[in-house]
Coordinates of C-alpha atoms in Angstrom, one line a residue:
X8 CA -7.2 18.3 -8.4
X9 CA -8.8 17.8 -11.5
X10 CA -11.3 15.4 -11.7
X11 CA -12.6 14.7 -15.2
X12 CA -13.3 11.3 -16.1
X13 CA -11.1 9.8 -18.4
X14 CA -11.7 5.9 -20.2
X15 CA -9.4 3.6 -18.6
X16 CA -8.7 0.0 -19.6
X17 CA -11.3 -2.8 -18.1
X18 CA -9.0 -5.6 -16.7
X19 CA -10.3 -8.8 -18.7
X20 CA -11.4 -10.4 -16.1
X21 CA -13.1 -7.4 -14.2
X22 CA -16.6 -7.6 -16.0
X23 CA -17.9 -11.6 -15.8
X24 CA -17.0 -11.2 -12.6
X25 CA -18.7 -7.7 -12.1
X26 CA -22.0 -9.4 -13.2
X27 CA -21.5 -12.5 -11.5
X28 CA -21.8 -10.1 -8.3
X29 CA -24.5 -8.4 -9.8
X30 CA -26.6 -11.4 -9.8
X31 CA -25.6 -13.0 -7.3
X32 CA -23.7 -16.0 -8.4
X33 CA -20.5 -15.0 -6.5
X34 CA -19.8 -13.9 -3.1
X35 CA -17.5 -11.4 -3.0
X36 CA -14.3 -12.7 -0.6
X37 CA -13.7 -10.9 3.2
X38 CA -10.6 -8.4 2.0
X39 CA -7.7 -9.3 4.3
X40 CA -6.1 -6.3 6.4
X41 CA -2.8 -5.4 4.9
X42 CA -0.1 -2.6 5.5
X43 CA 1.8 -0.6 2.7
X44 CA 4.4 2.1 2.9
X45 CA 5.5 4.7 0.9
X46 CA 8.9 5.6 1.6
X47 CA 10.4 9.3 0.7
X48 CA 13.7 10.4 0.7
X49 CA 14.9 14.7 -0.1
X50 CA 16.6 14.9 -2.6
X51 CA 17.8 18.6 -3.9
X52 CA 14.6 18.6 -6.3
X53 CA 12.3 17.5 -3.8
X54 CA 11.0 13.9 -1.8
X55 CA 11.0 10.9 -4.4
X56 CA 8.9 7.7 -3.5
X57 CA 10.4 4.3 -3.9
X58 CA 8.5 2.4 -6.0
X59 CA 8.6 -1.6 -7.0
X60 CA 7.6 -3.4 -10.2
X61 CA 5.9 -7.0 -8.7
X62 CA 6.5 -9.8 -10.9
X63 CA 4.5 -10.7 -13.8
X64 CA 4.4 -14.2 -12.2
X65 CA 2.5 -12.7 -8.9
X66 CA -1.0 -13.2 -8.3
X67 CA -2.1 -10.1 -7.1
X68 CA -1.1 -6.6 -9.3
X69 CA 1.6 -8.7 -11.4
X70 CA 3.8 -5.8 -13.6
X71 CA 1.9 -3.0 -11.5
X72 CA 4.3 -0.5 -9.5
X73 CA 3.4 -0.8 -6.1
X74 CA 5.2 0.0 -2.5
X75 CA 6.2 -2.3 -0.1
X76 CA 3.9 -3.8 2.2
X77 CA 1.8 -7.0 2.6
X78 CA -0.7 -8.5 4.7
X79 CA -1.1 -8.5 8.5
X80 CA 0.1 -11.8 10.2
X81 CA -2.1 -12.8 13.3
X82 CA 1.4 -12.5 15.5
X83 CA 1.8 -8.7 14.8
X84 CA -0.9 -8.1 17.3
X85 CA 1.2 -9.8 20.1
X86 CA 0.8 -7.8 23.1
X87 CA 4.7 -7.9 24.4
X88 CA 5.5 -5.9 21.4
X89 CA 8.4 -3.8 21.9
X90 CA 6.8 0.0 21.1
X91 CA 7.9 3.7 20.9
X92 CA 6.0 6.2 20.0
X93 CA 2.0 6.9 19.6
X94 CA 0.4 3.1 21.4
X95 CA -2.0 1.0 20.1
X96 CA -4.7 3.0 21.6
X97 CA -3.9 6.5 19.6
X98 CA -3.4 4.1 16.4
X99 CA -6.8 3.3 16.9
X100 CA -8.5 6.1 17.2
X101 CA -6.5 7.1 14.0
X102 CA -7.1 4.3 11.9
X103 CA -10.8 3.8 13.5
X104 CA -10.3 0.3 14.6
X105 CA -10.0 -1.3 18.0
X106 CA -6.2 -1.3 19.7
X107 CA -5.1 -4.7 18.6
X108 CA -6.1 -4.5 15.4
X109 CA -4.6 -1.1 14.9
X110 CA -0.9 -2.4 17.0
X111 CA -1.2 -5.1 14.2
X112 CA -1.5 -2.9 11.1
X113 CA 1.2 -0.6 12.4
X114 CA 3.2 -3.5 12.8
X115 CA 2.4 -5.1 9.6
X116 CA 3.5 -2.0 8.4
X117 CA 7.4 -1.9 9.8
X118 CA 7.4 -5.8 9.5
X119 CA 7.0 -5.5 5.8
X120 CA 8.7 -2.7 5.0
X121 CA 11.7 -4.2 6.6
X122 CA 11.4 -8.0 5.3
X123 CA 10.8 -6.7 2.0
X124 CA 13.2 -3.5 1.5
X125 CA 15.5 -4.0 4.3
X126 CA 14.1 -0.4 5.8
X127 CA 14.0 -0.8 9.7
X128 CA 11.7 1.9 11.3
X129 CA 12.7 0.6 14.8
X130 CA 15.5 1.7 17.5
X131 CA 17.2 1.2 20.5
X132 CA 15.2 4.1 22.2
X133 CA 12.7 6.2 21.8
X134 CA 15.0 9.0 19.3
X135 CA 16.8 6.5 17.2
X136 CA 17.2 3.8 14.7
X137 CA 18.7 1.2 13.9
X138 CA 22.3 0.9 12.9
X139 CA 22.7 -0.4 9.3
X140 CA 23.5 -4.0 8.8
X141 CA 23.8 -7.0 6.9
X142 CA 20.2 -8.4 8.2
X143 CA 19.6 -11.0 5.7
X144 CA 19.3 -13.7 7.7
X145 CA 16.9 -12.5 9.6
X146 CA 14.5 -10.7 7.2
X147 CA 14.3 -14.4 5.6
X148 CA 13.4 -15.8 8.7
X149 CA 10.5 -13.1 8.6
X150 CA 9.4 -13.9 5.1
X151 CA 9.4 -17.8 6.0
X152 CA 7.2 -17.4 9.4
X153 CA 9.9 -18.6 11.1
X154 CA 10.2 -15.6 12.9
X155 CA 8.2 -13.0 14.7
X156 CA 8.4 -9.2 14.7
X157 CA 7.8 -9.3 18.3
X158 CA 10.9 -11.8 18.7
X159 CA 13.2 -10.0 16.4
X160 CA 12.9 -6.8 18.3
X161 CA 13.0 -8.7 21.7
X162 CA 16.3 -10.3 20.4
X163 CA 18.1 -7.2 18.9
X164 CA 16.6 -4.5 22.0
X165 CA 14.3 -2.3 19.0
X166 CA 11.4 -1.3 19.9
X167 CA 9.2 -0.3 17.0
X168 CA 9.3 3.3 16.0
X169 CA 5.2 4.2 15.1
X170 CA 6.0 8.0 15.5
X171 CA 8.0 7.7 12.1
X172 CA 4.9 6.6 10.0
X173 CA 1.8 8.8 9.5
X174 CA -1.3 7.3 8.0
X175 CA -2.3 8.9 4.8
X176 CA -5.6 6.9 3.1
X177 CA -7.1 3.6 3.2
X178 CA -8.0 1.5 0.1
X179 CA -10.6 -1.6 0.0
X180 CA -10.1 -3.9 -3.0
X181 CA -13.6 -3.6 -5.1
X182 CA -15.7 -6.3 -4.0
X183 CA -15.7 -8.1 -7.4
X184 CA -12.0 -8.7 -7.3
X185 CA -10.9 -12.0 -7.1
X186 CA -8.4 -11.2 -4.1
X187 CA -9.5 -8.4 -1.6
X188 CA -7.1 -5.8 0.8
X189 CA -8.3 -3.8 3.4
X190 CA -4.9 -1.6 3.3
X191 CA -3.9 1.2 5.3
X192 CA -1.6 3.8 3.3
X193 CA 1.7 5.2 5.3
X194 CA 4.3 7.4 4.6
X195 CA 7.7 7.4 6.1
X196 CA 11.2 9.0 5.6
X197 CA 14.2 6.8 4.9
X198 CA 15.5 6.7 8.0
X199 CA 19.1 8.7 8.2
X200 CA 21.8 6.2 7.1
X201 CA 19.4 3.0 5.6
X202 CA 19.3 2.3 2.2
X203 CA 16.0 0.5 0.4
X204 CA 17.1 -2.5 -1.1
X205 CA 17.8 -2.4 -4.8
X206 CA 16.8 -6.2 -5.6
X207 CA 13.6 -7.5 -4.1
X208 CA 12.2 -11.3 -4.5
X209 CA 8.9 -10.0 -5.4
X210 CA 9.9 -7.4 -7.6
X211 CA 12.0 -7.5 -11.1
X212 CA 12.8 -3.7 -10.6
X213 CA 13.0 -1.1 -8.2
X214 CA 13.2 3.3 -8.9
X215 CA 13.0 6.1 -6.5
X216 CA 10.3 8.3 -8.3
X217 CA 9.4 11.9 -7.9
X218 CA 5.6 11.7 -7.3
X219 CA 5.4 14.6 -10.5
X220 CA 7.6 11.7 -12.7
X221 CA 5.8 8.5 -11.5
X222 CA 1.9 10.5 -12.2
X223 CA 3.5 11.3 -15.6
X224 CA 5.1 7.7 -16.6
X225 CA 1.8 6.4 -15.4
X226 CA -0.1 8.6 -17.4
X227 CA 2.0 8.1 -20.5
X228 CA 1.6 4.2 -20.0
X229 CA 5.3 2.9 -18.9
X230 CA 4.5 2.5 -15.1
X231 CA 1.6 0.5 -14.8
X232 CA -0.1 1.7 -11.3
X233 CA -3.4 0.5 -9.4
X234 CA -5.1 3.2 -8.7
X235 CA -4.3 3.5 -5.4
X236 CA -0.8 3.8 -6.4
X237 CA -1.1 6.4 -8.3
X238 CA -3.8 8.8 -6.6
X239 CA -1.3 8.6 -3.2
X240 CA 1.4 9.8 -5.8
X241 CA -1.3 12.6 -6.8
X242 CA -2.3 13.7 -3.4
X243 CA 1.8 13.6 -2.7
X244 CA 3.0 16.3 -5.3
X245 CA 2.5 19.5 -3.5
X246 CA 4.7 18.2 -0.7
X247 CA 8.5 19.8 -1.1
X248 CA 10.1 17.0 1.0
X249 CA 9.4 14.0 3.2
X250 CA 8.7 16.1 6.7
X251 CA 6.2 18.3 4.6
X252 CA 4.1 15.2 2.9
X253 CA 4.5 14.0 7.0
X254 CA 2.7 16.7 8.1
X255 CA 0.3 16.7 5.7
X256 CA -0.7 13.2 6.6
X257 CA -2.3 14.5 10.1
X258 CA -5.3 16.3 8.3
X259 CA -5.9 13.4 6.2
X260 CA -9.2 11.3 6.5
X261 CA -8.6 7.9 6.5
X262 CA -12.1 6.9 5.8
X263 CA -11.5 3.6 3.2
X264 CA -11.8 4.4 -0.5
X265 CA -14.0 1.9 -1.9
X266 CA -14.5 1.1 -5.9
X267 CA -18.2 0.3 -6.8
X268 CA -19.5 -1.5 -10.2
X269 CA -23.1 -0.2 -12.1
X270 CA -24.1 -2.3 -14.4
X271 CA -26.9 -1.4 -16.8
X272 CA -27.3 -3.8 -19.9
X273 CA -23.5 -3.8 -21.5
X274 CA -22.7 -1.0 -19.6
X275 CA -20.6 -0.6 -17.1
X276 CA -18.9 1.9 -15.2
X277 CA -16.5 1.6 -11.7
X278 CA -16.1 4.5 -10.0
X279 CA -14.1 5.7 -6.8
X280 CA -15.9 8.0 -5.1
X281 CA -14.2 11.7 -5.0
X282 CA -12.0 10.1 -7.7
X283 CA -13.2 10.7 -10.9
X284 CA -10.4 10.6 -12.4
X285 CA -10.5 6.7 -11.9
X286 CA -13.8 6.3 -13.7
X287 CA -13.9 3.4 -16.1
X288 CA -16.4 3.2 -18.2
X289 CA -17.5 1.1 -21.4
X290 CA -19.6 -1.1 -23.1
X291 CA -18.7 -5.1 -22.4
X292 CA -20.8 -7.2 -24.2
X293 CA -22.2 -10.1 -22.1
X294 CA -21.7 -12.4 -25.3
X295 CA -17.8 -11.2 -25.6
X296 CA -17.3 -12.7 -22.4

């Protein structure tokens, strides 16, 4: 990969708050675990990734491409889980946290990618998946809390399919953000016979993406991308389908990635470390504030 630095925009409100850390004036908020999935389908020119654009009127990444995904709700670590696949236990020793909290992650991860996209990664047994079906009703019942995971499986006979995601990276929102994630990175094929859904509330526009045209469109400025986004594209484009990125996933560290501010004077740089690509760096004035 090539790693030269390049001079990337400073988010407006990304250095007051950068100094207000620096001096102590704000404490940075507890990032909330969350769960995001990339989804890859073959097509004859290799796996694309499907991509959504989040609202402008969002609160977190508004106009950024992003996957589906979201945060972990406190009932996705409910014990009667229906489960196939790698258990809590494995997960945890993969994601290096204790067994509920990885059960809940993994979780968070199908729950989300279902409510949002319509994508089930669950079945009947331990080999299959789900039929495909009108499930409206019940991914709203999802989105309003109305509904568990645990009670939607229970009630249809799924039991979550964790051996159809593979961890690939793990981000922590830079602690002078004004909203933090502590998010795991997946990837998952399209299950065989599932569609991702091609209107999503959160999103005003959907695309499947090679990762070599989504790096590009990012780099030419017409897909706006966090940089987690875009470096999980990066490490994605020597993979020639979705079993080969899959694969890949199992070498993969999943120690979190972690975006630290230096401030000297005006100056100040972020940096992600072994991603210097990501640098930003620039003078900011305290005054222009």
């Amino acid at each position: 990969m090539d790693h030269r630095a390049t001079t990337l925009p400073m988010p407006p409100g990304w250095p007051a708050r950068i100094r207000a850390v620096e001096s102590g004036e704000l404490t940075p908020p507890v990032p909330k675990p969350s769960a995001t999935v990339v989804l890859l389908r073959d097509e004859a020119t290799g796996p694309e990734a499907y991509l959504l654009r989040r609202r402008t009127s969002m609160a977190f990444a508004a106009g950024m491409y992003a996957y589906p995904g979201g945060g972990v709700d406190p009932r996705d670590a409910e014990a009667e889980l229906g489960w196939a696949g790698p258990g809590p236990q494995e997960w945890a020793r993969r994601l290096g946290t204790d067994a509920r909290t990885a059960q809940a992650v993994v979780c968070a991860a199908v729950r989300e990618t279902f409510e949002e996209v319509g994508v089930l990664l669950a079945g009947p047994d331990t080999a299959g998946t789900a039929e495909p079906r009108d499930w409206s009703a019940e991914r709203a019942a999802l989105e309003a809390h109305e509904l568990s995971f645990a009670d939607f499986l229970r009630e249809h006979g799924l039991l979550l399919r964790s051996d159809l995601l593979a961890g690939w990276a793990r981000w922590i929102t830079p602690e002078f953000e004004e909203r933090r994630y502590d998010t795991w990175f997946f990837v998952a094929a399209l299950p065989p016979g599932q569609r991702a859904a091609l209107e999503v509330g959160e999103a005003d526009k959907v695309a499947w993406l090679s990762p070599a045209e989504a790096v590009e469109g990012y780099e030419q400025g017409r897909y706006g991308m966090l940089p987690p986004t875009v470096t999980v594209l990066r490490e994605l484009l020597p993979a020639r389908s979705a079993a080969e990125a899959l694969a890949a996933a199992g070498g993969r560290s999943l120690e979190p990635v972690l975006g630290r501010a230096e401030v000297r004077g005006d100056r100040m740089t972020v940096r992600w470390s072994g991603y210097e690509e990501l640098t930003i760096d620039g003078e900011f004035p305290e005054r222009a504030q």
